[in-house]
Amino acid sequence: MNFSQWKQLGRQVLIKSNINNWLICHPGTGSLVDWQGGSVSCQIVKRVTDTCKERPAPSTFALTSYGPVFSTTKLYYYFDGYTGNNWPTHDPCGENNENHVKNVVNPHGNIFIR
């Protein structure tokens, strides 16, 4: 589906992963669907890892040259599409580190819109 048509589905985002916690995010001043950086209201709806259970869900959506970011002060999810350097982030601690679940066969995730 063409990205420009996502708005027809809705603006709430569900991020699923088998190596990081699942999030539901509602737009504030920021929105993945509207491709606008700013505040979002996210909740952890499924814990995939027990790491950093006290950390809050992301509260900011940002745009970069290489993909969208959900963060607080650092990155929880960075859907980095650049293959030259860096890496996608899947960090339940929001530290942009390798705190995700390891040794998972076929690590992957999905973004759903409603």
Tab-separated table of N, CA, C and O in Angstrom:
chain	number	residue	atom	x	y	z
A	1	MET	N	0.841	-1.166	0.000
A	1	MET	CA	0.000	0.000	0.000
A	1	MET	C	0.890	1.234	0.000
A	1	MET	O	1.830	1.325	0.789
A	2	ASN	N	0.598	2.168	-0.841
A	2	ASN	CA	1.337	3.411	-0.930
A	2	ASN	C	1.210	4.188	0.384
A	2	ASN	O	0.125	4.313	0.949
A	3	PHE	N	2.338	4.726	0.860
A	3	PHE	CA	2.352	5.439	2.138
A	3	PHE	C	1.319	6.559	2.189
A	3	PHE	O	0.694	6.796	3.222
A	4	SER	N	1.110	7.252	1.102
A	4	SER	CA	0.167	8.376	1.096
A	4	SER	C	-1.272	7.929	1.391
A	4	SER	O	-2.104	8.744	1.774
A	5	GLN	N	-1.564	6.648	1.265
A	5	GLN	CA	-2.908	6.131	1.521
A	5	GLN	C	-3.110	5.669	2.965
A	5	GLN	O	-4.226	5.338	3.355
A	6	TRP	N	-2.058	5.636	3.770
A	6	TRP	CA	-2.180	5.179	5.157
A	6	TRP	C	-3.213	5.994	5.927
A	6	TRP	O	-3.913	5.455	6.771
A	7	LYS	N	-3.338	7.271	5.649
A	7	LYS	CA	-4.269	8.147	6.370
A	7	LYS	C	-5.710	7.658	6.247
A	7	LYS	O	-6.534	7.930	7.113
A	8	GLN	N	-6.013	6.955	5.183
A	8	GLN	CA	-7.370	6.436	4.980
A	8	GLN	C	-7.693	5.343	5.997
A	8	GLN	O	-8.860	5.086	6.280
A	9	LEU	N	-6.674	4.701	6.546
A	9	LEU	CA	-6.871	3.631	7.522
A	9	LEU	C	-7.042	4.168	8.935
A	9	LEU	O	-7.730	3.578	9.749
A	10	GLY	N	-6.364	5.256	9.251
A	10	GLY	CA	-6.406	5.830	10.593
A	10	GLY	C	-5.070	6.429	10.950
A	10	GLY	O	-4.168	6.506	10.121
A	11	ARG	N	-4.918	6.823	12.211
A	11	ARG	CA	-3.670	7.456	12.641
A	11	ARG	C	-3.047	6.770	13.862
A	11	ARG	O	-1.971	7.135	14.289
A	12	GLN	N	-3.735	5.793	14.427
A	12	GLN	CA	-3.173	5.039	15.542
A	12	GLN	C	-2.207	3.995	14.979
A	12	GLN	O	-2.486	3.362	13.965
A	13	VAL	N	-1.075	3.822	15.641
A	13	VAL	CA	-0.030	2.919	15.167
A	13	VAL	C	0.198	1.818	16.188
A	13	VAL	O	0.317	2.088	17.389
A	14	LEU	N	0.265	0.571	15.730
A	14	LEU	CA	0.675	-0.566	16.556
A	14	LEU	C	1.998	-1.056	15.997
A	14	LEU	O	2.092	-1.369	14.804
A	15	ILE	N	3.020	-1.093	16.839
A	15	ILE	CA	4.329	-1.608	16.445
A	15	ILE	C	4.526	-2.936	17.155
A	15	ILE	O	4.538	-2.989	18.380
A	16	LYS	N	4.660	-3.997	16.364
A	16	LYS	CA	4.891	-5.343	16.901
A	16	LYS	C	6.315	-5.766	16.570
A	16	LYS	O	6.849	-5.390	15.537
A	17	SER	N	6.897	-6.571	17.446
A	17	SER	CA	8.256	-7.053	17.241
A	17	SER	C	8.428	-8.352	18.018
A	17	SER	O	7.770	-8.552	19.045
A	18	ASN	N	9.306	-9.216	17.529
A	18	ASN	CA	9.618	-10.396	18.330
A	18	ASN	C	10.944	-10.238	19.072
A	18	ASN	O	11.434	-11.183	19.679
A	19	ILE	N	11.517	-9.005	19.062
A	19	ILE	CA	12.736	-8.742	19.839
A	19	ILE	C	12.618	-7.503	20.721
A	19	ILE	O	13.550	-7.159	21.442
A	20	ASN	N	11.488	-6.820	20.678
A	20	ASN	CA	11.269	-5.615	21.482
A	20	ASN	C	9.792	-5.551	21.877
A	20	ASN	O	8.947	-6.225	21.280
A	21	ASN	N	9.480	-4.726	22.848
A	21	ASN	CA	8.106	-4.575	23.328
A	21	ASN	C	7.189	-3.998	22.254
A	21	ASN	O	7.625	-3.219	21.408
A	22	TRP	N	5.922	-4.367	22.329
A	22	TRP	CA	4.926	-3.858	21.401
A	22	TRP	C	4.410	-2.513	21.909
A	22	TRP	O	4.204	-2.335	23.110
A	23	LEU	N	4.170	-1.610	21.000
A	23	LEU	CA	3.674	-0.281	21.341
A	23	LEU	C	2.407	0.054	20.576
A	23	LEU	O	2.290	-0.300	19.402
A	24	ILE	N	1.495	0.756	21.234
A	24	ILE	CA	0.405	1.450	20.545
A	24	ILE	C	0.684	2.929	20.747
A	24	ILE	O	0.902	3.376	21.872
A	25	CYS	N	0.681	3.679	19.644
A	25	CYS	CA	0.971	5.109	19.709
A	25	CYS	C	-0.152	5.912	19.052
A	25	CYS	O	-0.576	5.604	17.939
A	26	HIS	N	-0.602	6.922	19.791
A	26	HIS	CA	-1.606	7.856	19.297
A	26	HIS	C	-0.884	9.155	18.944
A	26	HIS	O	0.029	9.572	19.659
A	27	PRO	N	-1.301	9.815	17.871
A	27	PRO	CA	-0.641	11.063	17.508
A	27	PRO	C	-0.928	12.168	18.512
A	27	PRO	O	-1.972	12.191	19.150
A	28	GLY	N	0.032	13.050	18.645
A	28	GLY	CA	-0.135	14.308	19.372
A	28	GLY	C	0.184	15.389	18.358
A	28	GLY	O	-0.478	15.489	17.338
A	29	THR	N	1.281	16.098	18.604
A	29	THR	CA	1.750	17.023	17.567
A	29	THR	C	2.557	16.280	16.512
A	29	THR	O	2.831	16.817	15.448
A	30	GLY	N	2.943	15.027	16.809
A	30	GLY	CA	3.681	14.188	15.868
A	30	GLY	C	2.861	12.991	15.439
A	30	GLY	O	1.974	12.546	16.157
A	31	SER	N	3.179	12.470	14.262
A	31	SER	CA	2.425	11.337	13.725
A	31	SER	C	3.221	10.637	12.637
A	31	SER	O	3.672	11.287	11.689
A	32	LEU	N	3.355	9.315	12.752
A	32	LEU	CA	3.983	8.537	11.694
A	32	LEU	C	3.160	8.626	10.412
A	32	LEU	O	3.692	8.856	9.330
A	33	VAL	N	1.850	8.495	10.533
A	33	VAL	CA	0.970	8.495	9.367
A	33	VAL	C	0.996	9.845	8.656
A	33	VAL	O	0.972	9.908	7.425
A	34	ASP	N	1.055	10.930	9.422
A	34	ASP	CA	1.103	12.266	8.816
A	34	ASP	C	2.527	12.707	8.487
A	34	ASP	O	2.730	13.784	7.950
A	35	TRP	N	3.508	11.875	8.846
A	35	TRP	CA	4.929	12.141	8.604
A	35	TRP	C	5.316	13.500	9.170
A	35	TRP	O	5.879	14.366	8.519
A	36	GLN	N	4.969	13.648	10.463
A	36	GLN	CA	5.196	14.912	11.156
A	36	GLN	C	5.843	14.627	12.501
A	36	GLN	O	5.308	13.859	13.313
A	37	GLY	N	6.980	15.236	12.752
A	37	GLY	CA	7.659	15.071	14.027
A	37	GLY	C	6.947	15.813	15.143
A	37	GLY	O	6.304	16.829	14.904
A	38	GLY	N	7.041	15.274	16.359
A	38	GLY	CA	6.438	15.915	17.519
A	38	GLY	C	6.081	14.890	18.578
A	38	GLY	O	6.568	13.767	18.581
A	39	SER	N	5.195	15.274	19.475
A	39	SER	CA	4.818	14.405	20.587
A	39	SER	C	3.854	13.306	20.125
A	39	SER	O	3.065	13.501	19.197
A	40	VAL	N	3.971	12.156	20.771
A	40	VAL	CA	3.043	11.046	20.588
A	40	VAL	C	2.739	10.470	21.964
A	40	VAL	O	3.501	10.669	22.905
A	41	SER	N	1.637	9.776	22.076
A	41	SER	CA	1.265	9.122	23.328
A	41	SER	C	1.317	7.617	23.088
A	41	SER	O	0.432	7.055	22.447
A	42	CYS	N	2.373	6.976	23.579
A	42	CYS	CA	2.574	5.546	23.362
A	42	CYS	C	2.389	4.763	24.657
A	42	CYS	O	2.676	5.269	25.740
A	43	GLN	N	1.916	3.540	24.514
A	43	GLN	CA	1.783	2.606	25.633
A	43	GLN	C	2.438	1.300	25.239
A	43	GLN	O	2.347	0.878	24.081
A	44	ILE	N	3.075	0.646	26.197
A	44	ILE	CA	3.587	-0.704	25.977
A	44	ILE	C	2.405	-1.645	26.181
A	44	ILE	O	1.819	-1.677	27.259
A	45	VAL	N	2.024	-2.365	25.144
A	45	VAL	CA	0.857	-3.240	25.230
A	45	VAL	C	1.229	-4.710	25.346
A	45	VAL	O	0.384	-5.532	25.699
A	46	LYS	N	2.478	-5.051	25.062
A	46	LYS	CA	2.963	-6.415	25.280
A	46	LYS	C	4.453	-6.340	25.547
A	46	LYS	O	5.204	-5.747	24.778
A	47	ARG	N	4.869	-6.931	26.656
A	47	ARG	CA	6.292	-6.979	26.983
A	47	ARG	C	6.881	-8.246	26.379
A	47	ARG	O	6.486	-9.347	26.724
A	48	VAL	N	7.829	-8.049	25.487
A	48	VAL	CA	8.538	-9.161	24.863
A	48	VAL	C	9.789	-9.484	25.678
A	48	VAL	O	10.283	-10.585	25.654
A	49	THR	N	10.265	-8.502	26.425
A	49	THR	CA	11.460	-8.653	27.249
A	49	THR	C	11.182	-8.124	28.654
A	49	THR	O	10.339	-7.243	28.834
A	50	ASP	N	11.899	-8.655	29.622
A	50	ASP	CA	11.789	-8.159	30.993
A	50	ASP	C	12.810	-7.058	31.278
A	50	ASP	O	12.855	-6.518	32.375
A	51	THR	N	13.608	-6.724	30.295
A	51	THR	CA	14.627	-5.684	30.447
A	51	THR	C	13.977	-4.313	30.593
A	51	THR	O	13.040	-3.985	29.882
A	52	CYS	N	14.456	-3.527	31.522
A	52	CYS	CA	14.055	-2.120	31.705
A	52	CYS	C	12.539	-1.952	31.868
A	52	CYS	O	11.944	-1.039	31.285
A	53	LYS	N	11.928	-2.777	32.681
A	53	LYS	CA	10.474	-2.727	32.881
A	53	LYS	C	9.987	-1.400	33.458
A	53	LYS	O	8.837	-1.040	33.282
A	54	GLU	N	10.869	-0.657	34.124
A	54	GLU	CA	10.467	0.609	34.736
A	54	GLU	C	10.491	1.779	33.758
A	54	GLU	O	10.023	2.868	34.079
A	55	ARG	N	11.020	1.590	32.581
A	55	ARG	CA	11.138	2.676	31.611
A	55	ARG	C	9.791	2.998	30.974
A	55	ARG	O	9.007	2.106	30.668
A	56	PRO	N	9.521	4.273	30.761
A	56	PRO	CA	8.262	4.656	30.115
A	56	PRO	C	8.302	4.356	28.616
A	56	PRO	O	9.377	4.160	28.045
A	57	ALA	N	7.154	4.344	28.006
A	57	ALA	CA	7.065	4.187	26.550
A	57	ALA	C	7.551	5.464	25.881
A	57	ALA	O	7.599	6.526	26.500
A	58	PRO	N	7.918	5.398	24.608
A	58	PRO	CA	8.347	6.605	23.890
A	58	PRO	C	7.273	7.679	23.887
A	58	PRO	O	6.079	7.386	23.932
A	59	SER	N	7.718	8.934	23.799
A	59	SER	CA	6.783	10.057	23.808
A	59	SER	C	7.018	11.032	22.658
A	59	SER	O	6.350	12.045	22.556
A	60	THR	N	7.974	10.693	21.796
A	60	THR	CA	8.316	11.572	20.681
A	60	THR	C	8.438	10.771	19.392
A	60	THR	O	8.986	9.665	19.395
A	61	PHE	N	7.929	11.336	18.308
A	61	PHE	CA	8.136	10.788	16.975
A	61	PHE	C	8.979	11.789	16.202
A	61	PHE	O	8.728	12.988	16.247
A	62	ALA	N	10.001	11.288	15.516
A	62	ALA	CA	10.874	12.167	14.733
A	62	ALA	C	11.133	11.555	13.367
A	62	ALA	O	11.009	10.340	13.181
A	63	LEU	N	11.505	12.414	12.449
A	63	LEU	CA	11.849	11.991	11.100
A	63	LEU	C	13.340	12.180	10.897
A	63	LEU	O	13.903	13.174	11.340
A	64	THR	N	13.986	11.228	10.256
A	64	THR	CA	15.390	11.377	9.895
A	64	THR	C	15.517	11.132	8.397
A	64	THR	O	14.559	10.719	7.742
A	65	SER	N	16.685	11.335	7.891
A	65	SER	CA	16.927	11.080	6.469
A	65	SER	C	16.768	9.610	6.113
A	65	SER	O	16.515	9.275	4.967
A	66	TYR	N	16.921	8.729	7.111
A	66	TYR	CA	16.928	7.303	6.836
A	66	TYR	C	15.740	6.539	7.398
A	66	TYR	O	15.652	5.336	7.241
A	67	GLY	N	14.837	7.226	8.089
A	67	GLY	CA	13.659	6.537	8.585
A	67	GLY	C	13.078	7.155	9.837
A	67	GLY	O	13.672	8.044	10.443
A	68	PRO	N	11.892	6.678	10.239
A	68	PRO	CA	11.200	7.216	11.413
A	68	PRO	C	11.782	6.708	12.727
A	68	PRO	O	12.351	5.620	12.793
A	69	VAL	N	11.585	7.527	13.790
A	69	VAL	CA	12.131	7.254	15.116
A	69	VAL	C	11.044	7.442	16.171
A	69	VAL	O	10.302	8.420	16.129
A	70	PHE	N	10.966	6.515	17.125
A	70	PHE	CA	10.167	6.678	18.333
A	70	PHE	C	11.146	6.715	19.490
A	70	PHE	O	11.979	5.818	19.648
A	71	SER	N	11.066	7.782	20.325
A	71	SER	CA	12.082	7.986	21.348
A	71	SER	C	11.531	8.738	22.553
A	71	SER	O	10.393	9.186	22.560
A	72	THR	N	12.386	8.866	23.564
A	72	THR	CA	12.234	9.857	24.634
A	72	THR	C	13.474	10.733	24.476
A	72	THR	O	13.526	11.530	23.573
A	73	THR	N	14.500	10.526	25.315
A	73	THR	CA	15.749	11.257	25.110
A	73	THR	C	16.662	10.501	24.145
A	73	THR	O	17.503	11.090	23.490
A	74	LYS	N	16.514	9.180	24.083
A	74	LYS	CA	17.253	8.346	23.129
A	74	LYS	C	16.242	7.447	22.418
A	74	LYS	O	15.041	7.549	22.639
A	75	LEU	N	16.734	6.532	21.620
A	75	LEU	CA	15.880	5.776	20.708
A	75	LEU	C	15.347	4.460	21.279
A	75	LEU	O	16.096	3.678	21.847
A	76	TYR	N	14.040	4.239	21.080
A	76	TYR	CA	13.411	2.949	21.331
A	76	TYR	C	13.323	2.169	20.022
A	76	TYR	O	13.690	1.018	19.949
A	77	TYR	N	12.762	2.816	19.032
A	77	TYR	CA	12.651	2.239	17.690
A	77	TYR	C	13.193	3.247	16.692
A	77	TYR	O	12.808	4.407	16.695
A	78	TYR	N	14.095	2.770	15.832
A	78	TYR	CA	14.578	3.576	14.708
A	78	TYR	C	14.529	2.665	13.499
A	78	TYR	O	15.287	1.703	13.404
A	79	PHE	N	13.625	2.949	12.614
A	79	PHE	CA	13.451	2.155	11.406
A	79	PHE	C	14.428	2.677	10.352
A	79	PHE	O	14.044	3.316	9.385
A	80	ASP	N	15.712	2.395	10.586
A	80	ASP	CA	16.809	2.908	9.776
A	80	ASP	C	16.909	2.116	8.475
A	80	ASP	O	17.189	0.925	8.489
A	81	GLY	N	16.692	2.776	7.362
A	81	GLY	CA	16.747	2.131	6.064
A	81	GLY	C	18.072	2.304	5.338
A	81	GLY	O	18.225	1.838	4.217
A	82	TYR	N	19.051	2.943	5.977
A	82	TYR	CA	20.350	3.171	5.341
A	82	TYR	C	21.255	1.987	5.608
A	82	TYR	O	21.411	1.551	6.759
A	83	THR	N	21.869	1.439	4.577
A	83	THR	CA	22.718	0.265	4.745
A	83	THR	C	24.205	0.604	4.810
A	83	THR	O	25.022	-0.286	4.998
A	84	GLY	N	24.571	1.887	4.688
A	84	GLY	CA	25.978	2.285	4.692
A	84	GLY	C	26.627	2.225	6.067
A	84	GLY	O	27.787	1.862	6.194
A	85	ASN	N	25.901	2.617	7.118
A	85	ASN	CA	26.393	2.512	8.493
A	85	ASN	C	25.207	2.639	9.439
A	85	ASN	O	24.074	2.770	9.003
A	86	ASN	N	25.493	2.600	10.727
A	86	ASN	CA	24.457	2.575	11.768
A	86	ASN	C	23.604	1.315	11.645
A	86	ASN	O	23.991	0.365	10.971
A	87	TRP	N	22.466	1.295	12.290
A	87	TRP	CA	21.627	0.106	12.317
A	87	TRP	C	20.237	0.508	12.786
A	87	TRP	O	20.060	1.542	13.431
A	88	PRO	N	19.245	-0.318	12.497
A	88	PRO	CA	17.923	-0.073	13.090
A	88	PRO	C	18.008	-0.282	14.604
A	88	PRO	O	18.794	-1.101	15.077
A	89	THR	N	17.222	0.457	15.349
A	89	THR	CA	17.213	0.335	16.805
A	89	THR	C	15.933	-0.350	17.256
A	89	THR	O	14.849	-0.018	16.788
A	90	HIS	N	16.085	-1.302	18.167
A	90	HIS	CA	14.973	-2.008	18.795
A	90	HIS	C	15.343	-2.153	20.262
A	90	HIS	O	15.785	-3.207	20.691
A	91	ASP	N	15.227	-1.085	21.035
A	91	ASP	CA	15.738	-1.060	22.398
A	91	ASP	C	14.624	-0.802	23.411
A	91	ASP	O	14.115	0.313	23.498
A	92	PRO	N	14.245	-1.813	24.200
A	92	PRO	CA	13.194	-1.621	25.200
A	92	PRO	C	13.594	-0.655	26.315
A	92	PRO	O	12.735	-0.171	27.044
A	93	CYS	N	14.883	-0.345	26.427
A	93	CYS	CA	15.367	0.589	27.444
A	93	CYS	C	15.397	2.028	26.942
A	93	CYS	O	15.613	2.947	27.723
A	94	GLY	N	15.211	2.226	25.651
A	94	GLY	CA	15.262	3.571	25.096
A	94	GLY	C	16.638	4.187	25.177
A	94	GLY	O	16.779	5.382	25.387
A	95	GLU	N	17.676	3.384	25.006
A	95	GLU	CA	19.055	3.854	25.110
A	95	GLU	C	19.816	3.783	23.786
A	95	GLU	O	21.007	4.051	23.749
A	96	ASN	N	19.146	3.357	22.721
A	96	ASN	CA	19.794	3.163	21.416
A	96	ASN	C	20.959	2.181	21.530
A	96	ASN	O	22.004	2.352	20.918
A	97	ASN	N	20.773	1.154	22.352
A	97	ASN	CA	21.770	0.103	22.535
A	97	ASN	C	21.166	-1.243	22.151
A	97	ASN	O	20.007	-1.329	21.773
A	98	GLU	N	21.948	-2.286	22.310
A	98	GLU	CA	21.505	-3.626	21.940
A	98	GLU	C	20.861	-4.333	23.139
A	98	GLU	O	21.322	-5.387	23.569
A	99	ASN	N	19.789	-3.761	23.665
A	99	ASN	CA	19.077	-4.342	24.812
A	99	ASN	C	17.910	-5.226	24.383
A	99	ASN	O	17.176	-5.712	25.235
A	100	HIS	N	17.724	-5.419	23.098
A	100	HIS	CA	16.622	-6.241	22.588
A	100	HIS	C	16.859	-7.722	22.893
A	100	HIS	O	17.952	-8.114	23.317
A	101	VAL	N	15.849	-8.542	22.674
A	101	VAL	CA	15.967	-9.991	22.847
A	101	VAL	C	16.922	-10.514	21.774
A	101	VAL	O	16.820	-10.150	20.603
A	102	LYS	N	17.835	-11.361	22.176
A	102	LYS	CA	18.844	-11.884	21.253
A	102	LYS	C	18.566	-13.350	20.916
A	102	LYS	O	17.765	-14.008	21.547
A	103	ASN	N	19.264	-13.843	19.918
A	103	ASN	CA	19.192	-15.241	19.479
A	103	ASN	C	17.780	-15.657	19.082
A	103	ASN	O	17.350	-16.769	19.363
A	104	VAL	N	17.068	-14.755	18.435
A	104	VAL	CA	15.720	-15.042	17.941
A	104	VAL	C	15.833	-15.432	16.468
A	104	VAL	O	16.466	-14.720	15.683
A	105	VAL	N	15.236	-16.556	16.120
A	105	VAL	CA	15.201	-16.959	14.724
A	105	VAL	C	14.273	-16.001	13.981
A	105	VAL	O	13.171	-15.724	14.434
A	106	ASN	N	14.741	-15.451	12.890
A	106	ASN	CA	13.961	-14.542	12.065
A	106	ASN	C	13.447	-13.326	12.843
A	106	ASN	O	12.244	-13.112	12.949
A	107	PRO	N	14.350	-12.506	13.400
A	107	PRO	CA	13.891	-11.307	14.094
A	107	PRO	C	13.192	-10.377	13.109
A	107	PRO	O	13.654	-10.172	11.989
A	108	HIS	N	12.034	-9.867	13.527
A	108	HIS	CA	11.261	-9.006	12.628
A	108	HIS	C	10.226	-8.214	13.417
A	108	HIS	O	10.047	-8.410	14.604
A	109	GLY	N	9.561	-7.334	12.714
A	109	GLY	CA	8.498	-6.539	13.309
A	109	GLY	C	7.518	-6.091	12.250
A	109	GLY	O	7.732	-6.284	11.051
A	110	ASN	N	6.444	-5.482	12.704
A	110	ASN	CA	5.398	-4.994	11.823
A	110	ASN	C	4.866	-3.670	12.354
A	110	ASN	O	4.891	-3.437	13.548
A	111	ILE	N	4.386	-2.847	11.450
A	111	ILE	CA	3.677	-1.625	11.817
A	111	ILE	C	2.273	-1.740	11.260
A	111	ILE	O	2.092	-1.991	10.063
A	112	PHE	N	1.292	-1.582	12.135
A	112	PHE	CA	-0.125	-1.618	11.750
A	112	PHE	C	-0.738	-0.261	11.985
A	112	PHE	O	-0.389	0.417	12.942
A	113	ILE	N	-1.670	0.124	11.144
A	113	ILE	CA	-2.362	1.401	11.237
A	113	ILE	C	-3.859	1.142	11.410
A	113	ILE	O	-4.421	0.276	10.736
A	114	ARG	N	-4.494	1.918	12.295
A	114	ARG	CA	-5.969	1.873	12.362
A	114	ARG	C	-6.498	3.197	12.818
A	114	ARG	O	-5.834	4.016	13.374
